[in-house]
C-alpha positions as MATLAB code, in Angstrom:
seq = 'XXXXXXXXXXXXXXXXXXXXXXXXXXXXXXXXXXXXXXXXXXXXXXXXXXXXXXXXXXXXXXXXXXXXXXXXXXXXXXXXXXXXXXXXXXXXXXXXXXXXXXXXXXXXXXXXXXXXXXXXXXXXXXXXXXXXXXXXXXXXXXXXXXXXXXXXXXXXXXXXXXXXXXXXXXXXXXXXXXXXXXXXXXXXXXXXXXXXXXXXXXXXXXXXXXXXXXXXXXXXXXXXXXXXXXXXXXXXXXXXXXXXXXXXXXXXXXXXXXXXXXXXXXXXXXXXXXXXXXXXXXXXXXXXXX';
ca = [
       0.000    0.000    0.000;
       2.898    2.133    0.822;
       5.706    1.361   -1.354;
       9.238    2.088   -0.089;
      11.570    4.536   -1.336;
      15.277    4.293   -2.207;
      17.552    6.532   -2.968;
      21.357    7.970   -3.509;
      22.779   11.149   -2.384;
      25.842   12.242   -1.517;
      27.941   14.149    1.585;
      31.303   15.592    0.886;
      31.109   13.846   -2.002;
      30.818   10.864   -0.109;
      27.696    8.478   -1.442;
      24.891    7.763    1.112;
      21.830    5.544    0.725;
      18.887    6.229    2.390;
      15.644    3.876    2.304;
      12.223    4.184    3.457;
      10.031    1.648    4.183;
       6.348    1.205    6.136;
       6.260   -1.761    8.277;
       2.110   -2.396    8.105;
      -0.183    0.484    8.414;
      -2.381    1.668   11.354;
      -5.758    3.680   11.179;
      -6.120    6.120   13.988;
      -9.407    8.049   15.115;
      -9.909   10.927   12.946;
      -9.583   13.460   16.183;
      -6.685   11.688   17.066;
      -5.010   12.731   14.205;
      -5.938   16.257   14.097;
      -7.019   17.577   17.452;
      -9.922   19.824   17.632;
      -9.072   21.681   20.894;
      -5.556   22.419   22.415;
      -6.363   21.029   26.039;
      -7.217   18.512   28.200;
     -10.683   17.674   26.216;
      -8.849   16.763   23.151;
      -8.225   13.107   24.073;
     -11.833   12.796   25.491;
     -13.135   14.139   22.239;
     -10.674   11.906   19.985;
     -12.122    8.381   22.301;
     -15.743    9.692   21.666;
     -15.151    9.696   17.693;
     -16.387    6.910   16.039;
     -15.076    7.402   12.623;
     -11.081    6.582   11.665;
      -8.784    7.431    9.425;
      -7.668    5.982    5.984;
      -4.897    3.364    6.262;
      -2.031    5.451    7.420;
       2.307    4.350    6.979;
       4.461    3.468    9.622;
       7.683    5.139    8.383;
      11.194    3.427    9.174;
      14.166    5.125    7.670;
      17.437    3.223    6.945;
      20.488    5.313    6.290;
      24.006    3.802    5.106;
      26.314    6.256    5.441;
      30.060    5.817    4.805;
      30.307    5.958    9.076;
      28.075    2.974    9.366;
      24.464    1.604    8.918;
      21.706    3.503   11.101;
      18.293    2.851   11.694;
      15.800    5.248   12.618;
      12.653    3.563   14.277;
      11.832   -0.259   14.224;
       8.404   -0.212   13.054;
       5.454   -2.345   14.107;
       5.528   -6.393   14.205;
       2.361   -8.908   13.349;
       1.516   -9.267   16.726;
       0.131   -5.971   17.492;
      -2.933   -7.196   16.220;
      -3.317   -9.924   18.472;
      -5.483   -9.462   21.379;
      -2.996  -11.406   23.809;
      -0.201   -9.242   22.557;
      -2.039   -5.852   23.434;
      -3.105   -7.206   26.616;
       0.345   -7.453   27.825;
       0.795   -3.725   27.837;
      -1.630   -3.804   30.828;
      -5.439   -3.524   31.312;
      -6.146    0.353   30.570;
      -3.226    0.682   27.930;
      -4.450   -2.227   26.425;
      -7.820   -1.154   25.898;
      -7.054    1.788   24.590;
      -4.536    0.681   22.055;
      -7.181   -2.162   21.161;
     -10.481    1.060   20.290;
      -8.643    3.788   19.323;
      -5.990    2.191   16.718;
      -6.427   -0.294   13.827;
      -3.547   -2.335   12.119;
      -2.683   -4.023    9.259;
       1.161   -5.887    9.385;
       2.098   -8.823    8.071;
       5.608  -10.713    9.142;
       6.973   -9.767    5.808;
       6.866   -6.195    6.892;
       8.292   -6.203    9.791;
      11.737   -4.478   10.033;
      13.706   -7.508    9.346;
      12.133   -8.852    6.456;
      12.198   -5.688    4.456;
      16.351   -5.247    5.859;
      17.369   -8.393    4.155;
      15.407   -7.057    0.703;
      18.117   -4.266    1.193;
      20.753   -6.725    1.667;
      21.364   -5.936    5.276;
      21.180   -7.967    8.018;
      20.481   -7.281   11.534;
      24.011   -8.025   12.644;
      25.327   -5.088   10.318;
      23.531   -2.338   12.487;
      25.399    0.350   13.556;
      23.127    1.900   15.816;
      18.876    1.731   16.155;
      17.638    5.271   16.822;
      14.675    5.916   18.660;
      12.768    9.249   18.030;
      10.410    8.372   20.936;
       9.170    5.359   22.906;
       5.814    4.853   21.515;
       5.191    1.560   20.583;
       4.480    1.771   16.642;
       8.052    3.411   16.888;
       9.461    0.599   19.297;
       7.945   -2.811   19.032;
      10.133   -3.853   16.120;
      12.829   -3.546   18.599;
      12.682   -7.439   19.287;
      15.126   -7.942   15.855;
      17.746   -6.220   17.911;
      18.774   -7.740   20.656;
      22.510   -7.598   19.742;
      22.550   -3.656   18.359;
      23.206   -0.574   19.731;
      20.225    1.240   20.519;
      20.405    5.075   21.055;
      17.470    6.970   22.793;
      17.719   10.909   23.891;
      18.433   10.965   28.031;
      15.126   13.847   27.898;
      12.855   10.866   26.161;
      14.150    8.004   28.762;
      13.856   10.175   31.817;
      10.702   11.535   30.876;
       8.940    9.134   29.190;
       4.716   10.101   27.348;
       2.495    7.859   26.739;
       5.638    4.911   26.755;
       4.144    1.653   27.158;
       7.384   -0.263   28.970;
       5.754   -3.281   28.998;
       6.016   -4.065   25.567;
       9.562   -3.398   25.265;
      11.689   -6.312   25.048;
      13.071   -7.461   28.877;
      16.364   -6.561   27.658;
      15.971   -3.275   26.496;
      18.335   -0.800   28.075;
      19.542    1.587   25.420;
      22.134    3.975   24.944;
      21.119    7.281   26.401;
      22.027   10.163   24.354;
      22.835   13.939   25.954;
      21.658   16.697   23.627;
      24.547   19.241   24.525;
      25.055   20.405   21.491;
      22.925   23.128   19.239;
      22.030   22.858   15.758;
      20.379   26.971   14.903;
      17.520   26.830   15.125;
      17.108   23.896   17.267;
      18.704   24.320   20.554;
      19.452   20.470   22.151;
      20.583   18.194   19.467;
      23.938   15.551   19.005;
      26.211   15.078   16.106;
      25.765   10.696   15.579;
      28.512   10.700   12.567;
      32.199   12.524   12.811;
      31.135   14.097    9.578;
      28.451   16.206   11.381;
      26.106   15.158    8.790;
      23.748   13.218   10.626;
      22.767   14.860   13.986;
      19.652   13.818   16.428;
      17.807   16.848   17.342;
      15.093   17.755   20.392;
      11.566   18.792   18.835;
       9.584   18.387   21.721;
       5.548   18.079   21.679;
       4.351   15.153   20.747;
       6.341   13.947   23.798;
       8.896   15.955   26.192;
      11.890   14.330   24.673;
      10.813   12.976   21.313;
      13.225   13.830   18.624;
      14.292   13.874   14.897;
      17.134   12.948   12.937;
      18.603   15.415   10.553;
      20.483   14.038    7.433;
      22.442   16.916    5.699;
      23.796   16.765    2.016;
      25.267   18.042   -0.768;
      21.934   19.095   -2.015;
      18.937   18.689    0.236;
      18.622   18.003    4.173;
      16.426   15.674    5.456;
      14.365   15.524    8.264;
      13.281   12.420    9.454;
      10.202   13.589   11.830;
       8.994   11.250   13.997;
       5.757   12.453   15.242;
       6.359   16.224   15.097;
       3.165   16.410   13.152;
       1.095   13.754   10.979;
       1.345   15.182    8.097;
       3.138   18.305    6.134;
       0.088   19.923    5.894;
      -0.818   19.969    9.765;
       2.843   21.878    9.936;
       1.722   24.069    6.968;
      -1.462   24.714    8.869;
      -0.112   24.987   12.573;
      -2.766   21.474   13.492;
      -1.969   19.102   16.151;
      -2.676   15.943   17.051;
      -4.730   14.823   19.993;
      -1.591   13.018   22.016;
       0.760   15.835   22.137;
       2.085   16.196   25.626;
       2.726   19.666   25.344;
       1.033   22.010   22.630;
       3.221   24.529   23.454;
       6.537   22.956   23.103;
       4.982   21.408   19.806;
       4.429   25.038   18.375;
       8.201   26.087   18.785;
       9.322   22.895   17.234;
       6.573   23.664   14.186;
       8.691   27.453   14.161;
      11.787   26.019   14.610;
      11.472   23.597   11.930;
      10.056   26.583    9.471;
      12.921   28.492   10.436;
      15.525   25.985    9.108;
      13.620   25.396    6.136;
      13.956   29.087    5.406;
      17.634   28.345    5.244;
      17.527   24.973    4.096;
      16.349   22.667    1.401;
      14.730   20.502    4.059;
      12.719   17.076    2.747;
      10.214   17.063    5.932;
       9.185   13.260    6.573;
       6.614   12.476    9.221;
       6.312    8.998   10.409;
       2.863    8.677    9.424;
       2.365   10.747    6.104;
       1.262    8.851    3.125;
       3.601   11.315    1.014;
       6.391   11.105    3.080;
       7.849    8.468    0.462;
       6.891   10.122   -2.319;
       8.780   13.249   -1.301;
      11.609   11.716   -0.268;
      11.686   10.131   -4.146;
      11.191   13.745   -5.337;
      13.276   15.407   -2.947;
      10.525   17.273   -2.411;
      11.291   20.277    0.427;
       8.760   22.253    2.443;
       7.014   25.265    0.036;
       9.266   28.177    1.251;
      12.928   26.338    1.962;
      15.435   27.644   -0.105;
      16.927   25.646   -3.302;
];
């Protein structure tokens, strides 16, 4: 439904692959998606919708770089579907998960499957990023119990909406300090010696999610997480209905804006069914410069 997207770029010269791939799809309520009110009603009013969204990706971006392979996100496995599965995220959480979210995902999507039609193995991971700790973002995690896995210190210590339970029992990642600054973002971490590939905070969505910035000769490229849905909401200044903080989520939407007015950023939300087709197109955000 979501077909994945390859391509070729370069930094210093230096060639870079970078691969996107949807591992299932999900439908969310529609209010979910795009929140109606900016308070605490919004989740009431998203759990009293009865109508859903279209069948939405579940981004995972793979990046070889000449520094190593790096994987941002693992994705949703088969089981999510499973009643036993949700259950063991715990009675409320699993009820939730099990009314407010639909999913599609067979084993041939999961992360691993659709590594090995790159070639790659599990074994030849550099590092597993984590934008956030939400479990469409995390439960592919289970294909990587020998990697490194790197997760911001703010996200870990302050987890949102986290469902721990589902993580696998030997998950203890790498915690990553944002001490360095990135204009306009002001917490972020160089990941290559290149300082081409940096993770950055944009808070909202959760306190410490975050986004991985891929800069090259020609374009940067933001891989979003769950800044926004879509493009559009960032065009329009919309939110979802699971933001922990509006407010933090409106200076990442201006900080993002701002760097596109100095950059040719490709934006990529997790969940945007053109996320793919803009990363084929190197298509950047209306007013970045070219």
């Amino acid at each position: 439904m979501f077909p994945a997207t390859s391509i070729q770029l370069t930094s210093a010269g230096r060639p870079i692959g970078i691969h996107l791939f949807s591992t299932g799809q999900g439908k969310d309520k529609r209010r979910f998606m795009q929140a109606r009110f900016e308070n605490s009603l919004t989740l009431v009013d998203s759990i009293l919708d009865r109508r859903f969204t279209d069948w939405l990706p579940i981004w995972v971006m793979v990046i070889q770089h000449p520094e190593g392979i790096f994987v941002i996100d693992t994705g949703e496995r088969a089981e999510v579907s499973k009643p036993a599965w949700v259950k063991t995220a715990g009675s409320l959480p699993g009820w939730f998960v099990s009314t407010q979210f639909k999913f599609s995902v067979t084993r041939d999507q999961e992360i691993d499957r659709q590594l090995a039609t790159l070639g790659i193995s599990p074994g030849e991971i550099t590092a597993v990023i984590l934008t956030h700790l939400h479990f469409d973002h995390t439960d592919g995690l289970y294909h990587f119990p020998a990697a490194e896995i790197r997760v911001a210190r703010p996200e870990w210590e302050r987890p949102f909406g986290a469902l721990p339970k589902l993580y696998p029992s030997w998950f203890q990642p790498t915690l990553l300090d944002l001490d360095q600054s990135i204009v306009p973002f002001q917490k972020a971490v160089w990941l290559t010696s290149a300082q081409d590939l940096a993770l950055i905070h944009t808070p909202g969505h959760t306190y410490g999610h975050c986004s991985i910035l891929l800069r090259t000769d020609t374009h940067h490229v933001l891989f979003a997480g769950d800044i926004c849905y879509t493009q559009r909401q960032l065009l329009d200044n919309r939110f979802a209905a699971n933001a922990a903080s509006y407010r933090l989520g409106r200076e990442t939407y201006a900080a993002v804006k701002t760097y596109a007015r100095n950059h040719p950023l490709v934006f990529l939300p997790s969940h945007d069914p053109e996320s793919g087709n803009r990363l084929r197109d190197l298509r950047v955000l209306p007013y970045s410069s070219r």
